[in-house]
Tab-separated table of C-alpha atoms in Angstrom:
chain	number	residue	atom	x	y	z
A	22	MET	CA	0.000	0.000	0.000
A	23	THR	CA	2.912	2.167	-0.412
A	24	THR	CA	5.078	3.049	-3.324
A	25	VAL	CA	8.575	1.877	-4.054
A	26	ASN	CA	11.248	4.086	-2.581
A	27	SER	CA	13.434	5.011	-5.501
A	28	ALA	CA	16.218	6.139	-3.238
A	29	SER	CA	16.823	2.573	-2.166
A	30	ALA	CA	17.053	1.214	-5.664
A	31	PRO	CA	20.346	-0.196	-6.826
A	32	THR	CA	22.393	2.042	-9.035
A	33	THR	CA	22.531	-0.552	-11.803
A	34	THR	CA	19.682	-0.846	-14.255
A	35	VAL	CA	18.846	-4.102	-15.951
A	36	SER	CA	16.970	-3.831	-19.222
A	37	GLY	CA	14.258	-6.375	-19.892
A	38	PRO	CA	11.710	-7.220	-22.535
A	39	ARG	CA	9.242	-4.520	-23.498
A	40	PRO	CA	6.078	-4.814	-21.365
A	41	VAL	CA	2.980	-6.086	-23.123
A	42	LEU	CA	0.626	-3.577	-21.463
A	43	ASP	CA	1.027	0.175	-21.808
A	44	TRP	CA	2.396	1.797	-18.655
A	45	ARG	CA	-0.831	3.802	-18.169
A	46	LEU	CA	-2.849	0.602	-17.859
A	47	ARG	CA	-0.374	-0.832	-15.372
A	48	PHE	CA	-0.363	2.470	-13.465
A	49	GLY	CA	-4.157	2.310	-13.231
A	50	ALA	CA	-4.064	-1.339	-12.145
A	51	CYS	CA	-1.570	-0.555	-9.411
A	52	SER	CA	-3.711	2.340	-8.176
A	53	LEU	CA	-6.805	0.137	-8.049
A	54	ILE	CA	-5.034	-2.707	-6.267
A	55	TRP	CA	-3.562	-0.522	-3.548
A	56	GLY	CA	-6.749	1.538	-3.267
A	57	PHE	CA	-8.853	-1.600	-2.680
A	58	SER	CA	-6.337	-2.944	-0.150
A	59	PHE	CA	-8.010	-1.057	2.685
A	60	LEU	CA	-11.380	-2.605	1.849
A	61	LEU	CA	-9.738	-6.050	1.790
A	62	ILE	CA	-8.169	-5.433	5.208
A	63	LYS	CA	-11.581	-4.490	6.581
A	64	VAL	CA	-13.214	-7.632	5.198
A	65	GLY	CA	-10.321	-9.812	6.360
A	66	THR	CA	-10.513	-8.575	9.962
A	67	GLU	CA	-14.229	-9.419	10.062
A	68	GLY	CA	-13.277	-13.097	10.184
A	69	TYR	CA	-9.721	-13.211	11.501
A	70	ALA	CA	-7.542	-11.454	14.050
A	71	PRO	CA	-5.455	-8.527	12.720
A	72	PHE	CA	-2.165	-10.394	13.164
A	73	GLN	CA	-3.618	-13.357	11.279
A	74	VAL	CA	-4.671	-11.117	8.383
A	75	THR	CA	-1.209	-9.563	8.306
A	76	LEU	CA	0.522	-12.945	8.407
A	77	GLY	CA	-1.745	-14.239	5.647
A	78	ARG	CA	-1.085	-11.287	3.344
A	79	LEU	CA	2.661	-11.646	3.885
A	80	VAL	CA	2.580	-15.376	3.135
A	81	PHE	CA	0.699	-14.825	-0.124
A	82	GLY	CA	2.784	-11.779	-1.051
A	83	THR	CA	6.043	-13.619	-0.412
A	84	ALA	CA	4.832	-16.499	-2.565
A	85	VAL	CA	4.260	-14.113	-5.499
A	86	LEU	CA	7.729	-12.590	-5.118
A	87	ALA	CA	9.278	-16.047	-4.800
A	88	ALA	CA	7.571	-17.146	-8.022
A	89	ALA	CA	8.816	-14.020	-9.817
A	90	MET	CA	12.350	-14.610	-8.563
A	91	THR	CA	12.208	-18.211	-9.781
A	92	VAL	CA	11.025	-17.172	-13.241
A	93	ARG	CA	13.728	-14.486	-13.505
A	94	ARG	CA	16.345	-16.747	-11.889
A	95	GLU	CA	17.049	-14.252	-9.151
A	96	ARG	CA	18.761	-15.311	-5.938
A	97	LEU	CA	18.291	-14.060	-2.416
A	98	PRO	CA	20.922	-11.532	-1.341
A	99	ARG	CA	24.000	-12.664	0.511
A	100	GLY	CA	25.873	-11.204	3.453
A	101	ALA	CA	24.987	-11.003	7.136
A	102	ARG	CA	25.089	-7.193	7.064
A	103	THR	CA	22.557	-7.028	4.230
A	104	TRP	CA	20.215	-9.451	5.984
A	105	ALA	CA	20.498	-7.483	9.219
A	106	HIS	CA	19.454	-4.269	7.452
A	107	LEU	CA	16.654	-6.097	5.661
A	108	THR	CA	15.360	-7.395	8.991
A	109	VAL	CA	14.908	-3.817	10.194
A	110	ALA	CA	13.390	-2.784	6.855
A	111	ALA	CA	10.969	-5.730	6.993
A	112	PHE	CA	9.717	-4.554	10.372
A	113	LEU	CA	9.387	-0.874	9.464
A	114	LEU	CA	7.999	-1.284	5.939
A	115	ASN	CA	5.901	-4.436	6.273
A	116	ALA	CA	5.325	-6.128	9.622
A	117	LEU	CA	4.645	-2.976	11.650
A	118	PRO	CA	2.520	-0.864	9.261
A	119	PHE	CA	0.545	-3.847	7.944
A	120	SER	CA	-0.317	-4.880	11.507
A	121	LEU	CA	-1.182	-1.348	12.585
A	122	PHE	CA	-3.545	-0.837	9.660
A	123	ALA	CA	-5.229	-4.166	10.392
A	124	TYR	CA	-5.773	-3.238	14.045
A	125	ALA	CA	-6.839	0.303	13.123
A	126	GLU	CA	-9.601	-0.934	10.847
A	127	LEU	CA	-11.231	-2.775	13.726
A	128	THR	CA	-12.502	0.611	14.893
A	129	ILE	CA	-12.170	3.067	11.981
A	130	PRO	CA	-13.630	2.905	8.447
A	131	SER	CA	-11.453	1.810	5.553
A	132	THR	CA	-11.970	5.242	3.983
A	133	LEU	CA	-10.206	6.952	6.900
A	134	ALA	CA	-7.403	4.376	6.863
A	135	GLY	CA	-6.822	5.041	3.159
A	136	ILE	CA	-6.645	8.778	3.722
A	137	CYS	CA	-4.258	8.335	6.668
A	138	ASN	CA	-2.015	6.337	4.332
A	139	ALA	CA	-1.798	9.396	2.077
A	140	THR	CA	0.023	11.268	4.849
A	141	SER	CA	3.183	9.187	4.278
A	142	PRO	CA	4.733	11.776	1.911
A	143	LEU	CA	4.119	14.460	4.541
A	144	TRP	CA	5.830	12.459	7.271
A	145	GLY	CA	8.589	11.621	4.814
A	146	MET	CA	9.176	15.264	3.998
A	147	ALA	CA	9.297	16.254	7.672
A	148	LEU	CA	11.701	13.437	8.529
A	149	SER	CA	13.967	13.920	5.527
A	150	LEU	CA	14.575	17.544	6.488
A	151	VAL	CA	16.134	16.215	9.686
A	152	ALA	CA	17.643	12.902	8.618
A	153	LEU	CA	18.808	13.577	5.062
A	154	SER	CA	21.147	16.521	4.632
A	155	GLU	CA	20.636	16.625	0.859
A	156	ASP	CA	16.906	17.355	1.237
A	157	ARG	CA	16.943	21.048	1.995
A	158	PRO	CA	13.718	22.825	2.944
A	159	THR	CA	12.208	25.213	0.424
A	160	ARG	CA	9.330	27.602	0.807
A	161	THR	CA	7.156	25.439	-1.432
A	162	ARG	CA	7.901	22.247	0.494
A	163	VAL	CA	7.312	23.829	3.880
A	164	THR	CA	4.026	25.262	2.586
A	165	GLY	CA	3.040	21.823	1.354
A	166	LEU	CA	3.871	20.322	4.732
A	167	GLY	CA	1.677	22.791	6.555
A	168	LEU	CA	-1.119	22.460	4.017
A	169	GLY	CA	-1.012	18.680	4.203
A	170	PHE	CA	-1.350	18.510	7.954
A	171	ALA	CA	-4.138	21.118	7.809
A	172	GLY	CA	-5.885	18.658	5.510
A	173	VAL	CA	-5.434	15.898	8.088
A	174	LEU	CA	-7.111	18.079	10.715
A	175	THR	CA	-9.928	18.745	8.249
A	176	VAL	CA	-10.471	15.024	7.649
A	177	LEU	CA	-10.525	14.375	11.393
A	178	GLY	CA	-12.952	17.232	12.058
A	179	ALA	CA	-10.697	19.099	14.492
A	180	TRP	CA	-13.133	22.032	14.815
A	181	GLN	CA	-15.696	19.595	16.253
A	182	GLY	CA	-13.277	18.286	18.853
A	183	PHE	CA	-12.766	15.071	16.834
A	184	HIS	CA	-16.326	14.053	17.758
A	185	GLY	CA	-17.214	10.453	16.969
A	186	LEU	CA	-13.624	9.601	16.067
A	187	ASP	CA	-11.869	6.572	17.496
A	188	ALA	CA	-8.609	8.079	18.671
A	189	THR	CA	-6.759	4.787	19.102
A	190	GLY	CA	-7.610	3.445	15.661
A	191	THR	CA	-6.795	6.738	13.966
A	192	ALA	CA	-3.496	7.014	15.823
A	193	MET	CA	-2.583	3.488	14.701
A	194	ALA	CA	-3.311	4.339	11.056
A	195	LEU	CA	-1.237	7.519	11.264
A	196	LEU	CA	1.589	5.644	12.995
A	197	ALA	CA	1.505	3.052	10.217
A	198	SER	CA	1.829	5.851	7.666
A	199	LEU	CA	4.747	7.301	9.638
A	200	SER	CA	6.474	3.914	9.703
A	201	TYR	CA	6.850	3.862	5.910
A	202	PRO	CA	9.075	6.955	5.531
A	203	ILE	CA	11.120	5.918	8.578
A	204	GLY	CA	11.740	2.633	6.802
A	205	TRP	CA	12.532	4.370	3.497
A	206	ILE	CA	15.103	6.619	5.157
A	207	TYR	CA	16.671	3.632	6.896
A	208	VAL	CA	16.896	1.705	3.621
A	209	ARG	CA	18.283	4.742	1.838
A	210	ARG	CA	21.048	5.076	4.426
A	211	THR	CA	21.922	1.378	4.567
A	212	LEU	CA	21.062	-0.350	1.281
A	213	ALA	CA	21.192	2.346	-1.399
A	214	GLY	CA	23.559	1.351	-4.171
A	215	SER	CA	23.356	-2.336	-3.306
A	216	SER	CA	24.531	-4.711	-5.998
A	217	HIS	CA	21.412	-6.817	-5.451
A	218	SER	CA	18.298	-6.217	-7.535
A	219	ASN	CA	15.129	-4.642	-6.150
A	220	LEU	CA	13.309	-7.937	-6.654
A	221	SER	CA	15.909	-9.865	-4.675
A	222	LEU	CA	15.937	-7.344	-1.816
A	223	THR	CA	12.148	-7.108	-1.636
A	224	GLY	CA	11.715	-10.865	-1.789
A	225	ALA	CA	14.087	-11.270	1.153
A	226	GLN	CA	12.402	-8.394	2.988
A	227	LEU	CA	8.940	-9.950	2.670
A	228	LEU	CA	10.309	-13.322	3.731
A	229	LEU	CA	11.760	-11.769	6.885
A	230	ALA	CA	8.523	-9.908	7.628
A	231	THR	CA	6.626	-13.190	7.251
A	232	LEU	CA	8.959	-14.851	9.755
A	233	GLN	CA	8.497	-11.944	12.170
A	234	LEU	CA	4.711	-12.285	12.040
A	235	ALA	CA	4.949	-16.067	12.249
A	236	VAL	CA	6.664	-15.613	15.623
A	237	VAL	CA	4.387	-12.860	16.931
A	238	THR	CA	0.976	-14.136	15.798
A	239	PRO	CA	0.789	-17.297	17.966
A	240	LEU	CA	1.787	-15.251	21.021
A	241	PHE	CA	-1.172	-12.854	20.722
A	242	THR	CA	-3.853	-14.868	18.925
A	243	SER	CA	-5.288	-18.349	19.104
A	244	ALA	CA	-5.786	-20.549	16.071
A	245	PRO	CA	-9.177	-19.891	14.435
A	246	SER	CA	-11.808	-22.518	15.166
A	247	HIS	CA	-13.337	-22.034	11.730
A	248	PHE	CA	-12.278	-20.420	8.478
A	249	PRO	CA	-14.803	-17.923	7.043
A	250	VAL	CA	-14.472	-18.043	3.259
A	251	VAL	CA	-14.976	-14.386	2.313
A	252	PRO	CA	-12.444	-12.955	4.817
A	253	LEU	CA	-10.003	-15.701	3.799
A	254	LEU	CA	-10.386	-14.788	0.121
A	255	ALA	CA	-9.973	-11.107	1.013
A	256	THR	CA	-6.722	-11.871	2.846
A	257	ALA	CA	-5.466	-13.985	-0.044
A	258	ALA	CA	-6.281	-11.198	-2.529
A	259	LEU	CA	-4.658	-8.632	-0.235
A	260	GLY	CA	-1.415	-10.588	-0.204
A	261	THR	CA	-1.370	-11.854	-3.777
A	262	LEU	CA	-2.390	-8.569	-5.378
A	263	GLY	CA	-1.630	-5.770	-2.919
A	264	THR	CA	1.596	-7.137	-1.454
A	265	GLY	CA	2.893	-9.165	-4.380
A	266	LEU	CA	1.639	-8.216	-7.828
A	267	ALA	CA	1.391	-4.471	-7.159
A	268	LEU	CA	5.040	-4.340	-6.081
A	269	LEU	CA	6.107	-6.084	-9.274
A	270	ILE	CA	4.028	-3.650	-11.340
A	271	GLN	CA	5.471	-0.675	-9.481
A	272	TYR	CA	9.060	-1.793	-10.017
A	273	GLY	CA	8.344	-2.083	-13.729
A	274	LEU	CA	6.856	1.414	-13.768
A	275	VAL	CA	9.852	2.902	-11.952
A	276	ALA	CA	12.188	1.319	-14.487
A	277	GLU	CA	10.123	2.480	-17.478
A	278	ILE	CA	8.810	5.944	-16.617
A	279	GLY	CA	10.963	6.938	-13.657
A	280	PRO	CA	10.250	7.130	-9.910
A	281	THR	CA	8.654	10.587	-9.924
A	282	THR	CA	5.808	9.648	-12.261
A	283	ALA	CA	5.476	6.126	-10.858
A	284	GLN	CA	5.091	7.406	-7.304
A	285	MET	CA	2.108	9.550	-8.341
A	286	VAL	CA	0.081	6.413	-7.686
A	287	THR	CA	0.098	7.651	-4.076
A	288	TYR	CA	-2.399	10.366	-4.974
A	289	PHE	CA	-4.965	7.949	-6.392
A	290	ILE	CA	-4.963	5.450	-3.514
A	291	PRO	CA	-7.110	7.477	-1.035
A	292	VAL	CA	-9.595	8.384	-3.767
A	293	ILE	CA	-10.095	4.732	-4.684
A	294	ALA	CA	-10.095	3.614	-1.042
A	295	THR	CA	-12.811	6.145	-0.239
A	296	ALA	CA	-14.938	5.222	-3.244
A	297	ALA	CA	-14.636	1.498	-2.464
A	298	GLY	CA	-15.473	1.943	1.208
A	299	VAL	CA	-18.564	4.019	0.486
A	300	ALA	CA	-19.863	2.072	-2.519
A	301	ILE	CA	-19.150	-1.494	-1.374
A	302	LEU	CA	-18.991	-1.394	2.421
A	303	GLY	CA	-21.581	1.343	2.833
A	304	GLU	CA	-19.336	3.509	4.992
A	305	SER	CA	-20.574	7.015	5.716
A	306	LEU	CA	-18.850	10.030	4.253
A	307	SER	CA	-19.081	13.575	5.595
A	308	TRP	CA	-18.223	16.632	3.535
A	309	SER	CA	-14.972	17.173	5.437
A	310	THR	CA	-13.515	13.815	4.367
A	311	PRO	CA	-13.139	14.386	0.596
A	312	ILE	CA	-12.233	18.049	1.058
A	313	GLY	CA	-9.634	17.237	3.689
A	314	ALA	CA	-8.264	14.410	1.546
A	315	ALA	CA	-7.879	16.799	-1.398
A	316	ILE	CA	-5.955	19.214	0.831
A	317	VAL	CA	-3.725	16.383	2.067
A	318	LEU	CA	-2.927	15.317	-1.491
A	319	ALA	CA	-2.237	18.898	-2.570
A	320	GLY	CA	0.140	19.340	0.331
A	321	ALA	CA	1.844	16.018	-0.420
A	322	ALA	CA	2.329	17.085	-4.038
A	323	LEU	CA	3.973	20.330	-2.940
A	324	THR	CA	6.363	18.513	-0.595
A	325	ARG	CA	7.663	16.570	-3.610
A	326	ALA	CA	8.191	19.659	-5.742
A	327	LYS	CA	11.798	19.956	-6.853
A	328	PRO	CA	13.553	23.267	-6.217
A	329	ARG	CA	14.257	25.323	-9.313
A	330	THR	CA	17.833	25.424	-10.453
A	331	SER	CA	19.357	28.625	-11.693
A	332	PRO	CA	20.293	28.593	-15.385
């Protein structure tokens, strides 16, 4: 449910066969898959515990990446140092945010979770100003940061004292969104320029996240006494499509059209998540939600604006 961090990509580029589908179709497919992920989480947690949903999506997602690695004859990365960094990345980019979103959607609508996810670029901008010396603040970026968080307050209905809002669930969703840029910065500092391919690194990362959840899940949940079909199918689709296929599509887009355009998928995810939650799950929608979401996305777009260079 989050885009590929181009900063962590290896410096080498491997050319492959020309994709069959136009990049616009794949861009749209990726947007739909990640946008519907929040609905799938909601349906999955109606039949299974949040940790079980997270473990299931990681198992299915890892299987997709493993199949892709087999087809492309990719190997898992080597080196204890690389695996140590990937263990941290697996926690920050997969195990933690996936679990937090699953727990959050026990008490908040999928529409709100999708909009909270859109705050990741805002958190990323704020953190990069501190952690990455090459990301210098500009007036446009600072304006975008302020605008984006004003949008968050609009979505949450701050002027009403956050009435009717589950504070714990919302905080979990926002913390999940914060976890992504923390993970990206960590990967950028530790694995940028790696000789291993993105597919190899991500496959190993998902495998490690699966192992982390395999340890944690039995400690906090009991084995289900029955297996509801619809939530099980939702979890399988969440992992196969949202955690596996979408990542493969996104890597292809980054390689073909560049990270800046490919990462614009971020701006479509909350729109699709909101539409799916309202149309399919029947979730309510107040006027402040779409307006606040639009403000969040506008602010996020400004935080990614590149400073002008003097001729």
